GROMACS .gro file of C-alpha atoms in nm:
model
  336
    1UNK     CA    1  -2.794  -1.708   0.770
    2UNK     CA    2  -2.809  -1.396   0.991
    3UNK     CA    3  -2.993  -1.076   0.903
    4UNK     CA    4  -2.757  -0.782   0.856
    5UNK     CA    5  -2.878  -0.465   1.029
    6UNK     CA    6  -2.750  -0.108   1.035
    7UNK     CA    7  -2.838   0.204   1.235
    8UNK     CA    8  -2.847   0.544   1.064
    9UNK     CA    9  -2.841   0.819   1.326
   10UNK     CA   10  -2.655   0.759   1.655
   11UNK     CA   11  -2.830   1.019   1.870
   12UNK     CA   12  -3.042   0.975   2.181
   13UNK     CA   13  -3.314   0.734   2.069
   14UNK     CA   14  -3.069   0.506   1.889
   15UNK     CA   15  -2.983   0.358   2.232
   16UNK     CA   16  -3.307   0.159   2.246
   17UNK     CA   17  -3.253   0.032   1.890
   18UNK     CA   18  -2.901  -0.086   1.965
   19UNK     CA   19  -3.022  -0.261   2.279
   20UNK     CA   20  -3.311  -0.425   2.095
   21UNK     CA   21  -3.076  -0.552   1.825
   22UNK     CA   22  -2.845  -0.708   2.084
   23UNK     CA   23  -3.138  -0.919   2.209
   24UNK     CA   24  -3.245  -1.053   1.867
   25UNK     CA   25  -3.124  -1.397   1.766
   26UNK     CA   26  -3.010  -1.423   1.407
   27UNK     CA   27  -2.957  -1.048   1.364
   28UNK     CA   28  -2.610  -0.898   1.326
   29UNK     CA   29  -2.530  -0.527   1.355
   30UNK     CA   30  -2.312  -0.462   1.049
   31UNK     CA   31  -2.265  -0.085   1.041
   32UNK     CA   32  -2.356   0.256   1.180
   33UNK     CA   33  -2.389   0.603   1.032
   34UNK     CA   34  -2.397   0.957   1.167
   35UNK     CA   35  -2.307   1.296   1.023
   36UNK     CA   36  -2.163   1.402   1.361
   37UNK     CA   37  -1.803   1.271   1.388
   38UNK     CA   38  -1.814   1.245   1.765
   39UNK     CA   39  -2.134   1.042   1.780
   40UNK     CA   40  -2.013   0.823   1.494
   41UNK     CA   41  -1.682   0.751   1.663
   42UNK     CA   42  -1.856   0.665   1.990
   43UNK     CA   43  -2.090   0.419   1.817
   44UNK     CA   44  -1.806   0.255   1.625
   45UNK     CA   45  -1.612   0.208   1.947
   46UNK     CA   46  -1.914   0.085   2.144
   47UNK     CA   47  -2.035  -0.172   1.890
   48UNK     CA   48  -1.720  -0.265   1.699
   49UNK     CA   49  -1.865  -0.217   1.351
   50UNK     CA   50  -1.770   0.006   1.057
   51UNK     CA   51  -1.895   0.366   1.063
   52UNK     CA   52  -1.996   0.592   0.776
   53UNK     CA   53  -2.058   0.968   0.760
   54UNK     CA   54  -2.349   0.940   0.514
   55UNK     CA   55  -2.620   0.683   0.461
   56UNK     CA   56  -2.554   0.619   0.092
   57UNK     CA   57  -2.197   0.513   0.171
   58UNK     CA   58  -2.329   0.277   0.438
   59UNK     CA   59  -2.588   0.123   0.207
   60UNK     CA   60  -2.328   0.062  -0.062
   61UNK     CA   61  -2.054  -0.074   0.163
   62UNK     CA   62  -2.255  -0.276   0.415
   63UNK     CA   63  -2.545  -0.405   0.204
   64UNK     CA   64  -2.779  -0.432   0.504
   65UNK     CA   65  -3.106  -0.623   0.504
   66UNK     CA   66  -3.268  -0.385   0.753
   67UNK     CA   67  -3.184  -0.026   0.846
   68UNK     CA   68  -3.296   0.154   1.161
   69UNK     CA   69  -3.349   0.526   1.087
   70UNK     CA   70  -3.304   0.732   1.403
   71UNK     CA   71  -3.206   1.064   1.245
   72UNK     CA   72  -3.355   1.412   1.289
   73UNK     CA   73  -3.709   1.431   1.149
   74UNK     CA   74  -3.618   1.606   0.825
   75UNK     CA   75  -3.409   1.307   0.715
   76UNK     CA   76  -3.663   1.032   0.784
   77UNK     CA   77  -3.838   1.025   0.447
   78UNK     CA   78  -3.535   1.076   0.224
   79UNK     CA   79  -3.323   0.812   0.397
   80UNK     CA   80  -3.612   0.565   0.406
   81UNK     CA   81  -3.685   0.622   0.036
   82UNK     CA   82  -3.320   0.557  -0.050
   83UNK     CA   83  -3.340   0.230   0.144
   84UNK     CA   84  -3.659   0.119  -0.027
   85UNK     CA   85  -3.516   0.197  -0.371
   86UNK     CA   86  -3.237  -0.049  -0.295
   87UNK     CA   87  -3.468  -0.318  -0.159
   88UNK     CA   88  -3.357  -0.259   0.199
   89UNK     CA   89  -3.625  -0.282   0.469
   90UNK     CA   90  -3.642   0.000   0.724
   91UNK     CA   91  -3.762   0.078   1.075
   92UNK     CA   92  -3.821   0.454   1.099
   93UNK     CA   93  -3.855   0.653   1.418
   94UNK     CA   94  -4.160   0.877   1.442
   95UNK     CA   95  -4.279   1.099   1.284
   96UNK     CA   96  -4.313   0.955   0.936
   97UNK     CA   97  -4.167   1.275   0.789
   98UNK     CA   98  -4.128   1.643   0.877
   99UNK     CA   99  -4.372   1.757   0.604
  100UNK     CA  100  -4.685   1.610   0.450
  101UNK     CA  101  -4.531   1.621   0.105
  102UNK     CA  102  -4.236   1.408   0.221
  103UNK     CA  103  -4.475   1.177   0.404
  104UNK     CA  104  -4.685   1.123   0.091
  105UNK     CA  105  -4.369   1.049  -0.106
  106UNK     CA  106  -4.269   0.781   0.141
  107UNK     CA  107  -4.618   0.630   0.144
  108UNK     CA  108  -4.599   0.596  -0.235
  109UNK     CA  109  -4.245   0.457  -0.224
  110UNK     CA  110  -4.358   0.191   0.023
  111UNK     CA  111  -4.648   0.091  -0.202
  112UNK     CA  112  -4.425   0.064  -0.508
  113UNK     CA  113  -4.140  -0.126  -0.341
  114UNK     CA  114  -4.092  -0.481  -0.222
  115UNK     CA  115  -3.901  -0.403   0.098
  116UNK     CA  116  -4.084  -0.371   0.429
  117UNK     CA  117  -4.105  -0.050   0.630
  118UNK     CA  118  -4.235   0.014   0.981
  119UNK     CA  119  -4.273   0.334   1.185
  120UNK     CA  120  -4.200   0.347   1.559
  121UNK     CA  121  -4.531   0.412   1.725
  122UNK     CA  122  -4.422   0.165   1.989
  123UNK     CA  123  -4.685   0.267   2.244
  124UNK     CA  124  -4.935   0.060   2.048
  125UNK     CA  125  -4.746  -0.240   2.189
  126UNK     CA  126  -4.795  -0.129   2.549
  127UNK     CA  127  -4.995  -0.378   2.759
  128UNK     CA  128  -5.247  -0.107   2.840
  129UNK     CA  129  -5.295   0.005   2.479
  130UNK     CA  130  -5.332  -0.353   2.360
  131UNK     CA  131  -5.595  -0.418   2.628
  132UNK     CA  132  -5.786  -0.102   2.537
  133UNK     CA  133  -5.785  -0.191   2.170
  134UNK     CA  134  -5.901  -0.547   2.233
  135UNK     CA  135  -6.187  -0.435   2.457
  136UNK     CA  136  -6.307  -0.171   2.211
  137UNK     CA  137  -6.274  -0.403   1.910
  138UNK     CA  138  -6.472  -0.678   2.083
  139UNK     CA  139  -6.786  -0.464   2.083
  140UNK     CA  140  -6.872  -0.563   2.440
  141UNK     CA  141  -6.838  -0.204   2.563
  142UNK     CA  142  -7.084  -0.063   2.311
  143UNK     CA  143  -7.036   0.256   2.112
  144UNK     CA  144  -6.768   0.506   2.210
  145UNK     CA  145  -6.916   0.842   2.310
  146UNK     CA  146  -6.594   1.037   2.347
  147UNK     CA  147  -6.239   1.056   2.468
  148UNK     CA  148  -5.984   1.291   2.622
  149UNK     CA  149  -5.606   1.291   2.639
  150UNK     CA  150  -5.332   1.496   2.801
  151UNK     CA  151  -4.954   1.515   2.766
  152UNK     CA  152  -4.820   1.721   3.057
  153UNK     CA  153  -4.443   1.717   3.014
  154UNK     CA  154  -4.143   1.939   3.078
  155UNK     CA  155  -3.863   2.050   2.849
  156UNK     CA  156  -3.622   2.340   2.901
  157UNK     CA  157  -3.396   2.547   2.678
  158UNK     CA  158  -3.101   2.314   2.741
  159UNK     CA  159  -3.293   2.027   2.584
  160UNK     CA  160  -3.315   2.223   2.259
  161UNK     CA  161  -2.963   2.362   2.276
  162UNK     CA  162  -2.828   2.006   2.292
  163UNK     CA  163  -3.000   1.916   1.961
  164UNK     CA  164  -3.078   2.246   1.782
  165UNK     CA  165  -3.284   2.080   1.505
  166UNK     CA  166  -3.556   1.998   1.758
  167UNK     CA  167  -3.672   2.356   1.801
  168UNK     CA  168  -3.708   2.439   1.431
  169UNK     CA  169  -3.960   2.394   1.153
  170UNK     CA  170  -3.688   2.297   0.909
  171UNK     CA  171  -3.532   2.028   1.126
  172UNK     CA  172  -3.826   1.897   1.327
  173UNK     CA  173  -4.129   1.993   1.118
  174UNK     CA  174  -4.283   2.124   1.440
  175UNK     CA  175  -4.229   2.108   1.813
  176UNK     CA  176  -4.428   1.948   2.093
  177UNK     CA  177  -4.681   1.788   1.862
  178UNK     CA  178  -4.424   1.633   1.628
  179UNK     CA  179  -4.163   1.530   1.883
  180UNK     CA  180  -4.354   1.434   2.198
  181UNK     CA  181  -4.733   1.436   2.172
  182UNK     CA  182  -4.760   1.259   1.836
  183UNK     CA  183  -4.745   0.924   2.017
  184UNK     CA  184  -5.062   1.009   2.210
  185UNK     CA  185  -5.226   1.149   1.897
  186UNK     CA  186  -5.152   0.816   1.729
  187UNK     CA  187  -5.306   0.617   2.016
  188UNK     CA  188  -5.613   0.841   2.020
  189UNK     CA  189  -5.691   0.793   1.652
  190UNK     CA  190  -5.600   0.420   1.659
  191UNK     CA  191  -5.831   0.349   1.953
  192UNK     CA  192  -6.121   0.588   1.887
  193UNK     CA  193  -6.118   0.599   1.506
  194UNK     CA  194  -5.994   0.805   1.215
  195UNK     CA  195  -6.015   1.181   1.270
  196UNK     CA  196  -6.253   1.336   1.015
  197UNK     CA  197  -6.241   1.696   1.138
  198UNK     CA  198  -6.039   1.897   1.386
  199UNK     CA  199  -6.042   2.242   1.546
  200UNK     CA  200  -5.750   2.353   1.759
  201UNK     CA  201  -5.453   2.579   1.823
  202UNK     CA  202  -5.080   2.549   1.884
  203UNK     CA  203  -4.860   2.818   2.037
  204UNK     CA  204  -4.536   2.891   2.223
  205UNK     CA  205  -4.630   2.961   2.586
  206UNK     CA  206  -4.314   2.878   2.777
  207UNK     CA  207  -4.004   2.849   2.559
  208UNK     CA  208  -4.028   3.169   2.357
  209UNK     CA  209  -3.682   3.284   2.259
  210UNK     CA  210  -3.548   2.928   2.273
  211UNK     CA  211  -3.748   2.760   1.995
  212UNK     CA  212  -3.926   2.858   1.674
  213UNK     CA  213  -4.200   2.598   1.716
  214UNK     CA  214  -4.487   2.529   1.956
  215UNK     CA  215  -4.461   2.405   2.314
  216UNK     CA  216  -4.836   2.394   2.390
  217UNK     CA  217  -5.139   2.278   2.189
  218UNK     CA  218  -5.504   2.181   2.217
  219UNK     CA  219  -5.770   2.050   1.984
  220UNK     CA  220  -6.117   1.899   1.962
  221UNK     CA  221  -6.154   1.624   1.703
  222UNK     CA  222  -6.448   1.443   1.548
  223UNK     CA  223  -6.388   1.076   1.474
  224UNK     CA  224  -6.540   0.843   1.217
  225UNK     CA  225  -6.832   0.678   1.394
  226UNK     CA  226  -6.939   0.994   1.578
  227UNK     CA  227  -6.712   1.008   1.884
  228UNK     CA  228  -6.552   1.336   1.988
  229UNK     CA  229  -6.217   1.376   2.161
  230UNK     CA  230  -6.051   1.663   2.348
  231UNK     CA  231  -5.672   1.688   2.358
  232UNK     CA  232  -5.429   1.908   2.551
  233UNK     CA  233  -5.049   1.897   2.561
  234UNK     CA  234  -4.774   2.121   2.694
  235UNK     CA  235  -4.403   2.124   2.773
  236UNK     CA  236  -4.454   2.387   3.043
  237UNK     CA  237  -4.542   2.138   3.316
  238UNK     CA  238  -4.307   2.116   3.614
  239UNK     CA  239  -4.242   1.743   3.556
  240UNK     CA  240  -4.300   1.471   3.299
  241UNK     CA  241  -4.636   1.352   3.427
  242UNK     CA  242  -4.790   1.027   3.301
  243UNK     CA  243  -4.983   1.060   2.977
  244UNK     CA  244  -5.357   1.032   3.034
  245UNK     CA  245  -5.611   0.887   2.794
  246UNK     CA  246  -5.976   0.833   2.887
  247UNK     CA  247  -6.232   0.671   2.659
  248UNK     CA  248  -6.600   0.671   2.753
  249UNK     CA  249  -6.813   0.394   2.600
  250UNK     CA  250  -7.171   0.287   2.664
  251UNK     CA  251  -7.081   0.012   2.910
  252UNK     CA  252  -6.745   0.117   3.054
  253UNK     CA  253  -6.490   0.394   3.093
  254UNK     CA  254  -6.127   0.319   3.012
  255UNK     CA  255  -5.883   0.539   3.207
  256UNK     CA  256  -5.513   0.525   3.128
  257UNK     CA  257  -5.257   0.691   3.354
  258UNK     CA  258  -4.961   0.458   3.374
  259UNK     CA  259  -5.179   0.154   3.438
  260UNK     CA  260  -5.523   0.108   3.281
  261UNK     CA  261  -5.839   0.115   3.492
  262UNK     CA  262  -6.158  -0.021   3.336
  263UNK     CA  263  -6.472   0.089   3.522
  264UNK     CA  264  -6.782  -0.093   3.401
  265UNK     CA  265  -7.133   0.049   3.421
  266UNK     CA  266  -7.236  -0.239   3.649
  267UNK     CA  267  -6.976  -0.137   3.908
  268UNK     CA  268  -6.696  -0.381   3.824
  269UNK     CA  269  -6.344  -0.240   3.814
  270UNK     CA  270  -6.048  -0.407   3.645
  271UNK     CA  271  -5.684  -0.294   3.629
  272UNK     CA  272  -5.429  -0.374   3.359
  273UNK     CA  273  -5.072  -0.294   3.471
  274UNK     CA  274  -4.818  -0.151   3.230
  275UNK     CA  275  -4.480  -0.316   3.186
  276UNK     CA  276  -4.180  -0.142   3.338
  277UNK     CA  277  -3.926  -0.009   3.092
  278UNK     CA  278  -3.612  -0.222   3.070
  279UNK     CA  279  -3.442  -0.041   2.783
  280UNK     CA  280  -3.152   0.201   2.801
  281UNK     CA  281  -3.379   0.484   2.694
  282UNK     CA  282  -3.576   0.737   2.894
  283UNK     CA  283  -3.881   0.630   3.091
  284UNK     CA  284  -4.115   0.856   2.895
  285UNK     CA  285  -4.028   0.666   2.575
  286UNK     CA  286  -4.231   0.376   2.713
  287UNK     CA  287  -4.150   0.008   2.744
  288UNK     CA  288  -4.232  -0.127   2.401
  289UNK     CA  289  -3.962  -0.031   2.150
  290UNK     CA  290  -3.811  -0.377   2.181
  291UNK     CA  291  -4.148  -0.543   2.118
  292UNK     CA  292  -4.210  -0.342   1.801
  293UNK     CA  293  -3.860  -0.406   1.669
  294UNK     CA  294  -3.877  -0.780   1.741
  295UNK     CA  295  -4.220  -0.800   1.576
  296UNK     CA  296  -4.090  -0.619   1.267
  297UNK     CA  297  -3.808  -0.870   1.223
  298UNK     CA  298  -4.046  -1.161   1.283
  299UNK     CA  299  -4.266  -1.034   0.997
  300UNK     CA  300  -3.991  -0.969   0.742
  301UNK     CA  301  -4.098  -1.266   0.528
  302UNK     CA  302  -4.469  -1.185   0.559
  303UNK     CA  303  -4.595  -1.073   0.216
  304UNK     CA  304  -4.829  -0.809   0.362
  305UNK     CA  305  -4.703  -0.467   0.479
  306UNK     CA  306  -4.603  -0.419   0.841
  307UNK     CA  307  -4.914  -0.313   1.032
  308UNK     CA  308  -4.768   0.028   1.130
  309UNK     CA  309  -4.651   0.123   0.782
  310UNK     CA  310  -4.619   0.469   0.623
  311UNK     CA  311  -4.988   0.479   0.526
  312UNK     CA  312  -5.084   0.411   0.888
  313UNK     CA  313  -4.827   0.655   1.029
  314UNK     CA  314  -4.945   0.927   0.792
  315UNK     CA  315  -5.273   0.951   0.987
  316UNK     CA  316  -5.112   1.113   1.293
  317UNK     CA  317  -4.892   1.332   1.072
  318UNK     CA  318  -5.204   1.466   0.898
  319UNK     CA  319  -5.369   1.546   1.233
  320UNK     CA  320  -5.066   1.741   1.352
  321UNK     CA  321  -5.028   1.928   1.023
  322UNK     CA  322  -5.399   2.015   1.020
  323UNK     CA  323  -5.350   2.171   1.363
  324UNK     CA  324  -5.050   2.368   1.231
  325UNK     CA  325  -5.245   2.494   0.930
  326UNK     CA  326  -5.507   2.638   1.163
  327UNK     CA  327  -5.250   2.782   1.403
  328UNK     CA  328  -5.007   2.937   1.153
  329UNK     CA  329  -5.216   3.035   0.849
  330UNK     CA  330  -4.974   3.307   0.738
  331UNK     CA  331  -4.651   3.134   0.830
  332UNK     CA  332  -4.354   3.150   0.597
  333UNK     CA  333  -4.230   2.823   0.746
  334UNK     CA  334  -4.289   2.484   0.589
  335UNK     CA  335  -4.565   2.367   0.819
  336UNK     CA  336  -4.735   2.149   0.559
   0.00000   0.00000   0.00000
């Protein structure tokens, strides 16, 4: 018997979810949903399935086993909670939610329910990230002294005009840190350890007048275990440069910029290449959406939660919101 899947939200990132579904044996796309009539009509025509203007109608009419939630950020938690209440498993695009309160609600809903839920931090499936994690977990590199990361990307006003929710607190829950850099924040805390304290600042340096949220941010974080990391991100760069992540351990330095270079203290150098992206999405989304989605379906019958579940995804959300609290202490916006 095939698994019935549905996609809620037919915007940009849905393309990689549709393509991943087409490659899964035993999975049938049974319906799509979008509040925008044009996007909904295009998806219905492209995939030949029923379309619905709201997610509750889809859940009732289609009865899916798994839903892919690729909506604006401020809908993630509410749509996912509605799925879990009906016993429907869900794959949710990052971030977990647009506020901490909504994120906590989804974490609790996942703990109370029987359906499975996963969050798309797909870069954990990258060849380079997997190699870094394996090396650090093995203990052969010794203790981690520190780390640094950069996200040097470019976005312009047209990017925000095309999807106005992106540049707002209400729709996105933040800007650069919630929509682009949160993937690197997630890798940093996954590889180096939970963040126990943070000092930083977010600001609008480049896109003032076009967005309400930040386009540049920096922080220094202390991790459980004693390591310290430094982080910088901006959308004011001239191009979308490769994300960098460097981790310094006692016996080696791990340097990620596209491929991974491992430089050992004894002079040995090893390189781990990254896979090329084969999806219909943008190159800067990475190459691993399909791997995460396939792994989620493979684990549907596993009694334990998916390994990137709401509780795990909440870690990066808390880091970003801590940065916002420090940067906008008197804000009237919902930055929590």
